[in-house]
Amino acid sequence: MSPASTGASIRVDAGTPVPSSEAVTLEVAKAPEAAKPTGSAVAAGAADAAVAAEATEAADSRMTPGGPGYRRMSLALFLAGVATFALLYSTQALLPLISDDLGVAAGEASWTVAAATGGLALFVLPMSALSERFGRRTVMTASLAVAVAVGLLVPFAPSIGALVALRAVQGAALAGLPASATAYLAEEVRPKALVTAIGLFVAGNSVGGMSGRVITGWVAQEWGWRTAVTVIGVVAVACAVAFRLLLPAPRHFRAGSLRPRVLAGTVRDHLSNPLLRRLYAIGALFMTVFGGVYTVIGYRLTEAPFSLPQGIIGSIFLVYLVGTVSASTSGRLVGRLGRRGALYAAAGTTAAGLLLSLAPAVPLVLLGLVLITAGFFAGHAVASSAVGRTATHGRAQASALYQSAYYIGSSVGSTVGALAFHSDGWAGTVSVGLLAVLGVVTITALGTRAARVAARREPVPTY
């Protein structure tokens, strides 16, 4: 991508002037006839450049699609994504049942989701620091192990307070996974394949979110919400074991420092980068939409005029399969439209879905959810992969800041979306989502303007 399309600038060593194409043409024209390159010399030079480029590519030992270890790595992180989202949102489709069982309102029940995502948001940065010191695979394995253990305790929570506390601990445990996974991919996968690789990890998120909600919906209809979350815990155990067995050992990891001053400096560097700040805000706003919609949709569909049973409501989450497709193909979308073009497309798709979901007919609501899901997962995959490519150092911290903003957006969306639903119905939740989408479009437009200004300010070499 050109600097104008990414918002990045080209850095040139001040001591090495780079001539423009016009200057090169002029110098060649002034040179003696014998010094002018012949057609064969130009062809030979081009051939040498091509050979050098191929040699550089061959020397890059990082993974690439079709290469050794890539499939194992993709499957391992896909399963980690499945376990993460299945655990993180295991109570979301069950909120009406939890409300009835524990005698609490929608706003209080929504804290079982907000506490988990909030715990993750708070601990993702410290956990990313641990991954810089002890390794990505080690931290991801430990995170999954603790989260799974807590997940097996969740069904025994005696009150809403205990349930919220366990969910907060579970979210904090899961914090070691998202940022470490993105950093692992940025280090172990070649840059050209990075968007696709992260898209597959995000696709695992969508499958985990879908399967968790569908399974819990049908199981809870027959045996209650406690049995439903137990089943999710068992599924997560299987995913965690397979993840550890499949994930290749890192080959390009270099241990960093745990000193607070070093970490604070790295975080300060990332937060001072305007492009990274924009990506963090975009991730948070996309997740505000998604968190609000999927926290409240169960309440809406249990009420008139729909009055659907819990099993059917759980099956609605099969639309997550659309997110699997949109996330895994986000690399091609960026290739066609550029990063900002892909973000505009994702935001427009999400907004269209929100408006369509206002219709009082199940097929139209379902189509609206399809569009919201496709737009969200595409936007998330594009923004998160851009963070990995933009950060030149401390990638785990850069990814952690994105994940922190992302899950803060989830917590805000689930809480504010539920409150808006309580006061103004589904239209209130949709209004919150549309404001968040407007924020995505505004920030992306500001990025476009900043890139154009930076392009105009590029110094023109003089000779």
Short mmCIF file of C-alpha atoms in Angstrom, two decimals:
data_model
loop_
_atom_site.label_atom_id
_atom_site.label_comp_id
_atom_site.label_asym_id
_atom_site.label_seq_id
_atom_site.Cartn_x
_atom_site.Cartn_y
_atom_site.Cartn_z
CA MET A 1 0.00 0.00 0.00
CA SER A 2 1.20 3.48 -0.71
CA PRO A 3 1.70 5.95 2.10
CA ALA A 4 -1.37 7.83 0.97
CA SER A 5 -3.49 4.75 1.38
CA THR A 6 -2.22 3.81 4.78
CA GLY A 7 -1.56 7.09 6.50
CA ALA A 8 2.09 6.09 6.95
CA SER A 9 4.98 8.13 5.63
CA ILE A 10 8.14 6.98 3.85
CA ARG A 11 11.22 7.49 5.97
CA VAL A 12 14.47 8.21 4.12
CA ASP A 13 17.90 8.38 5.69
CA ALA A 14 18.83 12.05 5.74
CA GLY A 15 22.34 11.26 4.54
CA THR A 16 21.16 9.36 1.46
CA PRO A 17 19.42 11.56 -1.12
CA VAL A 18 16.88 9.80 -3.27
CA PRO A 19 16.63 11.21 -6.78
CA SER A 20 13.32 11.67 -8.46
CA SER A 21 12.57 9.91 -11.73
CA GLU A 22 12.93 13.25 -13.59
CA ALA A 23 16.38 13.78 -12.08
CA VAL A 24 17.51 10.32 -13.10
CA THR A 25 16.33 10.90 -16.67
CA LEU A 26 18.18 14.21 -16.81
CA GLU A 27 21.43 12.69 -15.52
CA VAL A 28 21.27 9.88 -18.06
CA ALA A 29 20.66 12.35 -20.86
CA LYS A 30 23.76 14.36 -19.83
CA ALA A 31 26.01 11.32 -19.53
CA PRO A 32 28.49 10.39 -22.28
CA GLU A 33 27.16 8.00 -24.88
CA ALA A 34 29.35 5.18 -23.62
CA ALA A 35 28.04 5.61 -20.10
CA LYS A 36 24.37 5.44 -21.11
CA PRO A 37 22.77 2.11 -20.25
CA THR A 38 21.90 -0.02 -23.22
CA GLY A 39 18.63 -1.93 -23.50
CA SER A 40 20.41 -5.17 -22.60
CA ALA A 41 22.03 -3.54 -19.58
CA VAL A 42 18.67 -2.28 -18.36
CA ALA A 43 17.17 -5.73 -18.84
CA ALA A 44 20.06 -7.31 -16.99
CA GLY A 45 19.64 -4.85 -14.14
CA ALA A 46 15.94 -5.63 -13.90
CA ALA A 47 16.69 -9.35 -13.90
CA ASP A 48 19.26 -8.89 -11.12
CA ALA A 49 16.71 -6.92 -9.07
CA ALA A 50 14.13 -9.66 -9.53
CA VAL A 51 16.62 -12.32 -8.45
CA ALA A 52 17.56 -10.25 -5.40
CA ALA A 53 13.90 -9.85 -4.45
CA GLU A 54 13.34 -13.60 -4.79
CA ALA A 55 16.40 -14.29 -2.65
CA THR A 56 15.15 -11.93 0.06
CA GLU A 57 11.73 -13.62 0.02
CA ALA A 58 13.33 -17.06 0.23
CA ALA A 59 15.52 -15.97 3.15
CA ASP A 60 12.45 -14.96 5.15
CA SER A 61 11.80 -17.97 7.37
CA ARG A 62 8.45 -16.74 8.63
CA MET A 63 5.36 -18.79 7.83
CA THR A 64 3.32 -18.29 4.69
CA PRO A 65 0.16 -19.98 3.36
CA GLY A 66 1.01 -23.45 2.12
CA GLY A 67 4.35 -23.44 3.94
CA PRO A 68 5.50 -25.63 6.86
CA GLY A 69 3.55 -25.13 10.06
CA TYR A 70 1.07 -22.62 8.64
CA ARG A 71 -1.94 -24.95 8.74
CA ARG A 72 -1.17 -26.14 12.27
CA MET A 73 -0.71 -22.55 13.41
CA SER A 74 -3.95 -21.45 11.74
CA LEU A 75 -5.96 -24.29 13.26
CA ALA A 76 -4.43 -23.78 16.72
CA LEU A 77 -5.25 -20.07 16.81
CA PHE A 78 -8.65 -20.69 15.25
CA LEU A 79 -9.46 -23.04 18.17
CA ALA A 80 -8.06 -20.51 20.64
CA GLY A 81 -10.42 -17.93 19.13
CA VAL A 82 -13.32 -20.36 19.45
CA ALA A 83 -12.58 -20.96 23.14
CA THR A 84 -12.07 -17.25 23.87
CA PHE A 85 -15.37 -16.03 22.47
CA ALA A 86 -17.35 -19.06 23.64
CA LEU A 87 -16.22 -18.44 27.23
CA LEU A 88 -16.28 -14.67 27.11
CA TYR A 89 -19.87 -14.46 25.89
CA SER A 90 -21.22 -17.69 27.37
CA THR A 91 -23.94 -15.85 29.34
CA GLN A 92 -25.00 -13.38 26.65
CA ALA A 93 -27.71 -15.51 25.03
CA LEU A 94 -28.88 -16.64 28.49
CA LEU A 95 -29.57 -13.22 30.00
CA PRO A 96 -33.39 -13.55 30.04
CA LEU A 97 -33.06 -16.91 31.86
CA ILE A 98 -30.51 -15.51 34.31
CA SER A 99 -32.81 -12.57 34.98
CA ASP A 100 -35.68 -14.94 35.80
CA ASP A 101 -33.59 -17.37 37.87
CA LEU A 102 -31.76 -14.78 39.97
CA GLY A 103 -34.57 -12.21 40.04
CA VAL A 104 -32.68 -9.32 38.43
CA ALA A 105 -33.46 -6.83 35.64
CA ALA A 106 -31.83 -6.75 32.20
CA GLY A 107 -29.35 -4.05 33.23
CA GLU A 108 -28.07 -6.10 36.19
CA ALA A 109 -27.91 -9.33 34.19
CA SER A 110 -25.93 -7.58 31.44
CA TRP A 111 -23.09 -7.15 33.94
CA THR A 112 -22.31 -10.87 33.54
CA VAL A 113 -21.14 -9.90 30.04
CA ALA A 114 -19.73 -6.45 30.86
CA ALA A 115 -17.68 -7.80 33.80
CA ALA A 116 -15.98 -10.40 31.60
CA THR A 117 -15.14 -7.99 28.79
CA GLY A 118 -14.19 -5.29 31.31
CA GLY A 119 -11.82 -7.68 33.11
CA LEU A 120 -10.20 -8.52 29.82
CA ALA A 121 -9.86 -4.84 28.90
CA LEU A 122 -8.18 -4.01 32.22
CA PHE A 123 -5.71 -6.89 32.20
CA VAL A 124 -4.81 -7.19 28.53
CA LEU A 125 -1.93 -4.70 28.81
CA PRO A 126 -0.25 -6.32 31.86
CA MET A 127 -0.69 -9.76 30.27
CA SER A 128 0.87 -8.53 27.03
CA ALA A 129 3.88 -7.38 29.05
CA LEU A 130 4.22 -10.88 30.44
CA SER A 131 4.10 -12.27 26.91
CA GLU A 132 6.99 -9.97 25.95
CA ARG A 133 9.05 -11.51 28.72
CA PHE A 134 7.95 -15.15 28.88
CA GLY A 135 6.76 -15.78 25.33
CA ARG A 136 3.49 -15.67 23.42
CA ARG A 137 2.74 -19.38 23.50
CA THR A 138 3.39 -19.69 27.23
CA VAL A 139 1.09 -16.81 28.14
CA MET A 140 -1.67 -17.95 25.77
CA THR A 141 -1.57 -21.46 27.22
CA ALA A 142 -1.71 -20.23 30.81
CA SER A 143 -4.55 -17.81 30.00
CA LEU A 144 -6.71 -20.52 28.47
CA ALA A 145 -6.01 -22.92 31.33
CA VAL A 146 -7.11 -20.46 34.02
CA ALA A 147 -10.13 -19.24 32.03
CA VAL A 148 -11.32 -22.81 31.48
CA ALA A 149 -10.94 -23.64 35.17
CA VAL A 150 -13.00 -20.60 36.18
CA GLY A 151 -15.55 -21.46 33.50
CA LEU A 152 -16.19 -24.79 35.21
CA LEU A 153 -16.99 -22.89 38.45
CA VAL A 154 -19.43 -20.41 36.86
CA PRO A 155 -22.44 -22.81 36.88
CA PHE A 156 -22.25 -23.00 40.68
CA ALA A 157 -22.55 -19.24 41.31
CA PRO A 158 -25.23 -18.80 44.01
CA SER A 159 -26.07 -15.14 43.29
CA ILE A 160 -25.74 -12.43 40.70
CA GLY A 161 -22.85 -10.90 42.66
CA ALA A 162 -20.90 -14.16 42.70
CA LEU A 163 -21.64 -14.75 39.03
CA VAL A 164 -20.42 -11.29 38.04
CA ALA A 165 -17.25 -11.73 40.14
CA LEU A 166 -16.42 -15.08 38.52
CA ARG A 167 -17.02 -13.64 35.09
CA ALA A 168 -14.68 -10.72 35.83
CA VAL A 169 -11.92 -13.17 36.86
CA GLN A 170 -12.56 -15.22 33.73
CA GLY A 171 -12.26 -12.15 31.52
CA ALA A 172 -9.01 -11.14 33.22
CA ALA A 173 -7.61 -14.64 32.61
CA LEU A 174 -8.54 -14.51 28.93
CA ALA A 175 -6.68 -11.19 28.58
CA GLY A 176 -3.44 -13.02 27.83
CA LEU A 177 -4.78 -14.47 24.61
CA PRO A 178 -5.90 -11.78 22.11
CA ALA A 179 -2.88 -9.45 22.24
CA SER A 180 -0.41 -12.34 22.44
CA ALA A 181 -2.03 -14.07 19.46
CA THR A 182 -1.81 -10.95 17.30
CA ALA A 183 1.82 -10.38 18.32
CA TYR A 184 2.63 -14.06 17.64
CA LEU A 185 1.21 -13.74 14.13
CA ALA A 186 3.03 -10.45 13.46
CA GLU A 187 6.31 -12.16 14.39
CA GLU A 188 5.82 -15.58 12.82
CA VAL A 189 3.88 -14.83 9.60
CA ARG A 190 5.14 -12.93 6.57
CA PRO A 191 3.64 -9.44 6.22
CA LYS A 192 1.78 -10.21 2.99
CA ALA A 193 -0.12 -13.02 4.71
CA LEU A 194 -0.74 -11.19 8.01
CA VAL A 195 -4.23 -9.81 7.29
CA THR A 196 -5.41 -13.25 6.17
CA ALA A 197 -3.85 -14.99 9.20
CA ILE A 198 -5.41 -12.56 11.67
CA GLY A 199 -8.67 -12.87 9.75
CA LEU A 200 -8.63 -16.62 10.44
CA PHE A 201 -8.09 -15.97 14.16
CA VAL A 202 -10.99 -13.51 14.16
CA ALA A 203 -13.02 -16.10 12.27
CA GLY A 204 -12.40 -18.44 15.21
CA ASN A 205 -13.83 -15.72 17.43
CA SER A 206 -16.98 -15.67 15.33
CA VAL A 207 -17.35 -19.46 15.41
CA GLY A 208 -16.84 -19.47 19.18
CA GLY A 209 -19.40 -16.72 19.67
CA MET A 210 -21.88 -18.50 17.42
CA SER A 211 -21.44 -22.01 18.80
CA GLY A 212 -21.50 -20.79 22.38
CA ARG A 213 -24.78 -19.01 21.89
CA VAL A 214 -26.44 -21.72 19.79
CA ILE A 215 -25.40 -24.53 22.15
CA THR A 216 -26.39 -22.63 25.27
CA GLY A 217 -29.72 -21.66 23.74
CA TRP A 218 -30.88 -25.21 23.09
CA VAL A 219 -29.31 -26.76 26.20
CA ALA A 220 -30.76 -24.03 28.44
CA GLN A 221 -34.23 -24.54 26.97
CA GLU A 222 -34.19 -28.14 28.24
CA TRP A 223 -31.93 -28.08 31.31
CA GLY A 224 -31.41 -24.45 32.34
CA TRP A 225 -28.65 -21.90 32.01
CA ARG A 226 -26.29 -23.56 34.51
CA THR A 227 -26.08 -26.75 32.48
CA ALA A 228 -25.61 -24.67 29.34
CA VAL A 229 -22.52 -22.86 30.63
CA THR A 230 -21.14 -26.18 31.90
CA VAL A 231 -21.27 -27.56 28.35
CA ILE A 232 -19.40 -24.48 27.07
CA GLY A 233 -16.74 -25.07 29.71
CA VAL A 234 -16.20 -28.63 28.49
CA VAL A 235 -15.96 -27.48 24.86
CA ALA A 236 -13.38 -24.88 25.88
CA VAL A 237 -11.29 -27.56 27.62
CA ALA A 238 -11.09 -29.54 24.36
CA CYS A 239 -10.14 -26.42 22.39
CA ALA A 240 -7.45 -25.48 24.91
CA VAL A 241 -5.81 -28.91 24.80
CA ALA A 242 -5.83 -29.00 20.99
CA PHE A 243 -4.41 -25.47 20.85
CA ARG A 244 -1.41 -26.39 22.98
CA LEU A 245 -0.69 -29.53 20.98
CA LEU A 246 -0.95 -27.85 17.58
CA LEU A 247 0.65 -24.40 17.94
CA PRO A 248 4.23 -24.39 16.58
CA ALA A 249 6.95 -23.13 18.87
CA PRO A 250 7.84 -19.49 18.09
CA ARG A 251 11.00 -19.00 16.07
CA HIS A 252 11.23 -15.22 15.90
CA PHE A 253 10.33 -14.19 19.44
CA ARG A 254 12.86 -12.08 21.30
CA ALA A 255 12.29 -11.61 25.02
CA GLY A 256 11.69 -8.04 26.13
CA SER A 257 11.91 -6.21 29.42
CA LEU A 258 9.45 -6.18 32.31
CA ARG A 259 10.82 -2.93 33.71
CA PRO A 260 7.96 -0.45 34.27
CA ARG A 261 9.88 2.45 32.70
CA VAL A 262 10.51 0.50 29.52
CA LEU A 263 6.90 -0.66 29.29
CA ALA A 264 5.58 2.85 30.02
CA GLY A 265 7.81 4.25 27.29
CA THR A 266 6.54 1.67 24.80
CA VAL A 267 2.91 2.43 25.65
CA ARG A 268 3.60 6.16 25.40
CA ASP A 269 5.14 5.68 21.95
CA HIS A 270 2.08 3.78 20.73
CA LEU A 271 -0.39 6.29 22.14
CA SER A 272 1.53 9.15 20.53
CA ASN A 273 1.07 7.55 17.10
CA PRO A 274 -2.02 9.17 15.47
CA LEU A 275 -2.66 6.17 13.22
CA LEU A 276 -2.66 3.74 16.13
CA ARG A 277 -4.95 6.01 18.13
CA ARG A 278 -7.42 6.04 15.27
CA LEU A 279 -7.32 2.25 14.96
CA TYR A 280 -7.92 1.84 18.70
CA ALA A 281 -10.96 4.14 18.56
CA ILE A 282 -12.34 2.33 15.50
CA GLY A 283 -12.05 -1.06 17.24
CA ALA A 284 -13.84 0.29 20.32
CA LEU A 285 -16.68 1.81 18.30
CA PHE A 286 -17.27 -1.29 16.17
CA MET A 287 -17.43 -3.38 19.34
CA THR A 288 -19.83 -0.91 20.97
CA VAL A 289 -22.30 -1.69 18.19
CA PHE A 290 -21.76 -5.43 18.36
CA GLY A 291 -21.85 -5.67 22.15
CA GLY A 292 -25.04 -3.65 22.42
CA VAL A 293 -26.91 -5.51 19.68
CA TYR A 294 -26.11 -9.03 20.82
CA THR A 295 -26.62 -8.30 24.51
CA VAL A 296 -30.14 -7.01 23.92
CA ILE A 297 -31.38 -9.07 20.97
CA GLY A 298 -32.42 -11.97 23.21
CA TYR A 299 -34.71 -9.71 25.25
CA ARG A 300 -36.23 -8.24 22.11
CA LEU A 301 -37.01 -11.62 20.54
CA THR A 302 -38.62 -13.02 23.70
CA GLU A 303 -41.08 -10.11 23.76
CA ALA A 304 -44.06 -9.40 21.49
CA PRO A 305 -44.51 -9.42 18.54
CA PHE A 306 -41.90 -12.20 18.28
CA SER A 307 -42.22 -14.22 21.54
CA LEU A 308 -39.65 -16.81 20.40
CA PRO A 309 -38.51 -19.72 22.63
CA GLN A 310 -34.95 -19.80 23.99
CA GLY A 311 -33.77 -22.50 21.59
CA ILE A 312 -34.83 -20.53 18.53
CA ILE A 313 -33.23 -17.38 19.92
CA GLY A 314 -29.98 -19.28 20.39
CA SER A 315 -30.14 -20.47 16.77
CA ILE A 316 -30.35 -16.84 15.63
CA PHE A 317 -26.65 -16.65 16.46
CA LEU A 318 -25.89 -18.91 13.50
CA VAL A 319 -25.50 -15.62 11.65
CA TYR A 320 -22.02 -15.56 13.22
CA LEU A 321 -21.04 -17.81 10.31
CA VAL A 322 -21.29 -14.68 8.17
CA GLY A 323 -18.67 -13.12 10.42
CA THR A 324 -16.42 -16.12 9.87
CA VAL A 325 -16.54 -15.50 6.12
CA SER A 326 -16.19 -11.71 6.27
CA ALA A 327 -13.24 -11.88 8.69
CA SER A 328 -11.35 -14.55 6.75
CA THR A 329 -11.81 -12.64 3.45
CA SER A 330 -10.93 -9.23 4.86
CA GLY A 331 -7.47 -9.46 3.28
CA ARG A 332 -9.00 -9.54 -0.19
CA LEU A 333 -11.29 -6.64 0.72
CA VAL A 334 -8.28 -4.53 1.72
CA GLY A 335 -6.53 -5.55 -1.51
CA ARG A 336 -9.43 -4.21 -3.57
CA LEU A 337 -10.48 -1.12 -1.61
CA GLY A 338 -7.49 -0.23 0.54
CA ARG A 339 -7.66 -0.18 4.32
CA ARG A 340 -9.81 2.91 4.66
CA GLY A 341 -12.07 1.82 1.82
CA ALA A 342 -12.60 -1.49 3.61
CA LEU A 343 -13.46 0.35 6.83
CA TYR A 344 -16.00 2.53 5.03
CA ALA A 345 -17.57 -0.58 3.51
CA ALA A 346 -17.71 -2.30 6.91
CA ALA A 347 -19.28 0.75 8.57
CA GLY A 348 -21.87 1.13 5.81
CA THR A 349 -22.82 -2.54 6.02
CA THR A 350 -23.19 -2.31 9.80
CA ALA A 351 -25.38 0.82 9.59
CA ALA A 352 -27.63 -0.79 6.98
CA GLY A 353 -28.07 -3.80 9.26
CA LEU A 354 -28.99 -1.64 12.23
CA LEU A 355 -31.68 0.18 10.28
CA LEU A 356 -33.06 -3.04 8.83
CA SER A 357 -33.29 -4.64 12.28
CA LEU A 358 -35.95 -2.09 13.25
CA ALA A 359 -38.52 -3.96 11.14
CA PRO A 360 -41.15 -5.93 13.11
CA ALA A 361 -40.60 -9.12 11.09
CA VAL A 362 -38.23 -11.97 11.99
CA PRO A 363 -36.78 -12.40 8.45
CA LEU A 364 -35.86 -8.70 8.25
CA VAL A 365 -34.43 -8.69 11.77
CA LEU A 366 -32.36 -11.74 10.82
CA LEU A 367 -31.09 -10.04 7.65
CA GLY A 368 -30.21 -7.00 9.73
CA LEU A 369 -28.17 -9.16 12.09
CA VAL A 370 -26.39 -10.74 9.11
CA LEU A 371 -25.31 -7.31 7.86
CA ILE A 372 -24.30 -6.10 11.33
CA THR A 373 -22.21 -9.23 11.89
CA ALA A 374 -20.54 -9.10 8.47
CA GLY A 375 -19.68 -5.43 8.86
CA PHE A 376 -18.39 -5.80 12.41
CA PHE A 377 -16.08 -8.75 11.80
CA ALA A 378 -14.68 -7.25 8.59
CA GLY A 379 -13.98 -3.93 10.31
CA HIS A 380 -12.42 -5.63 13.34
CA ALA A 381 -10.13 -7.82 11.20
CA VAL A 382 -8.97 -4.84 9.12
CA ALA A 383 -8.30 -2.60 12.13
CA SER A 384 -6.57 -5.23 14.27
CA SER A 385 -4.27 -6.39 11.44
CA ALA A 386 -3.37 -2.75 10.71
CA VAL A 387 -2.18 -2.38 14.31
CA GLY A 388 0.23 -5.31 13.88
CA ARG A 389 1.65 -3.82 10.68
CA THR A 390 1.87 -0.25 12.00
CA ALA A 391 3.72 -0.98 15.26
CA THR A 392 7.47 -1.24 14.68
CA HIS A 393 8.30 -2.34 18.23
CA GLY A 394 6.43 -3.57 21.30
CA ARG A 395 3.84 -5.28 19.13
CA ALA A 396 2.27 -7.06 22.09
CA GLN A 397 1.67 -3.72 23.80
CA ALA A 398 0.32 -2.19 20.59
CA SER A 399 -2.09 -5.10 20.19
CA ALA A 400 -2.95 -5.00 23.89
CA LEU A 401 -3.96 -1.36 23.65
CA TYR A 402 -6.20 -2.23 20.71
CA GLN A 403 -7.74 -5.15 22.58
CA SER A 404 -8.24 -2.99 25.65
CA ALA A 405 -10.10 -0.36 23.64
CA TYR A 406 -12.02 -3.09 21.81
CA TYR A 407 -13.30 -4.77 24.97
CA ILE A 408 -14.00 -1.48 26.70
CA GLY A 409 -16.23 -0.87 23.70
CA SER A 410 -17.91 -4.22 24.33
CA SER A 411 -18.53 -3.38 27.99
CA VAL A 412 -19.88 0.06 27.13
CA GLY A 413 -22.02 -1.33 24.33
CA SER A 414 -23.55 -4.12 26.41
CA THR A 415 -24.32 -1.80 29.35
CA VAL A 416 -25.46 1.30 27.44
CA GLY A 417 -27.32 -0.84 24.89
CA ALA A 418 -29.25 -2.57 27.68
CA LEU A 419 -30.06 0.74 29.39
CA ALA A 420 -31.22 2.23 26.08
CA PHE A 421 -33.41 -0.81 25.48
CA HIS A 422 -34.91 -0.48 28.95
CA SER A 423 -35.82 3.17 28.36
CA ASP A 424 -36.60 3.35 24.62
CA GLY A 425 -36.86 -0.22 23.40
CA TRP A 426 -34.96 -1.62 20.41
CA ALA A 427 -34.93 1.80 18.72
CA GLY A 428 -32.82 3.08 21.62
CA THR A 429 -30.26 0.30 21.16
CA VAL A 430 -30.13 0.97 17.41
CA SER A 431 -29.56 4.67 18.07
CA VAL A 432 -26.53 3.86 20.22
CA GLY A 433 -25.18 1.66 17.43
CA LEU A 434 -25.69 4.27 14.73
CA LEU A 435 -23.83 6.87 16.79
CA ALA A 436 -20.91 4.46 17.11
CA VAL A 437 -20.91 3.79 13.34
CA LEU A 438 -20.92 7.55 12.71
CA GLY A 439 -17.84 7.72 14.93
CA VAL A 440 -16.08 5.07 12.80
CA VAL A 441 -16.83 6.97 9.60
CA THR A 442 -15.69 10.28 11.10
CA ILE A 443 -12.40 8.87 12.38
CA THR A 444 -11.70 7.13 9.08
CA ALA A 445 -12.39 10.37 7.20
CA LEU A 446 -9.99 12.21 9.50
CA GLY A 447 -7.38 9.57 8.72
CA THR A 448 -7.92 10.11 5.00
CA ARG A 449 -7.46 13.85 5.41
CA ALA A 450 -4.32 13.39 7.55
CA ALA A 451 -2.79 11.09 4.93
CA ARG A 452 -3.44 13.62 2.16
CA VAL A 453 -1.90 16.44 4.20
CA ALA A 454 1.15 14.27 4.94
CA ALA A 455 1.50 13.42 1.24
CA ARG A 456 1.48 17.13 0.30
CA ARG A 457 4.16 17.85 2.89
CA GLU A 458 6.58 15.22 1.57
CA PRO A 459 9.82 17.07 0.84
CA VAL A 460 10.88 17.12 -2.83
CA PRO A 461 14.66 16.46 -3.14
CA THR A 462 16.67 19.17 -4.85
CA TYR A 463 20.00 18.73 -6.59
#
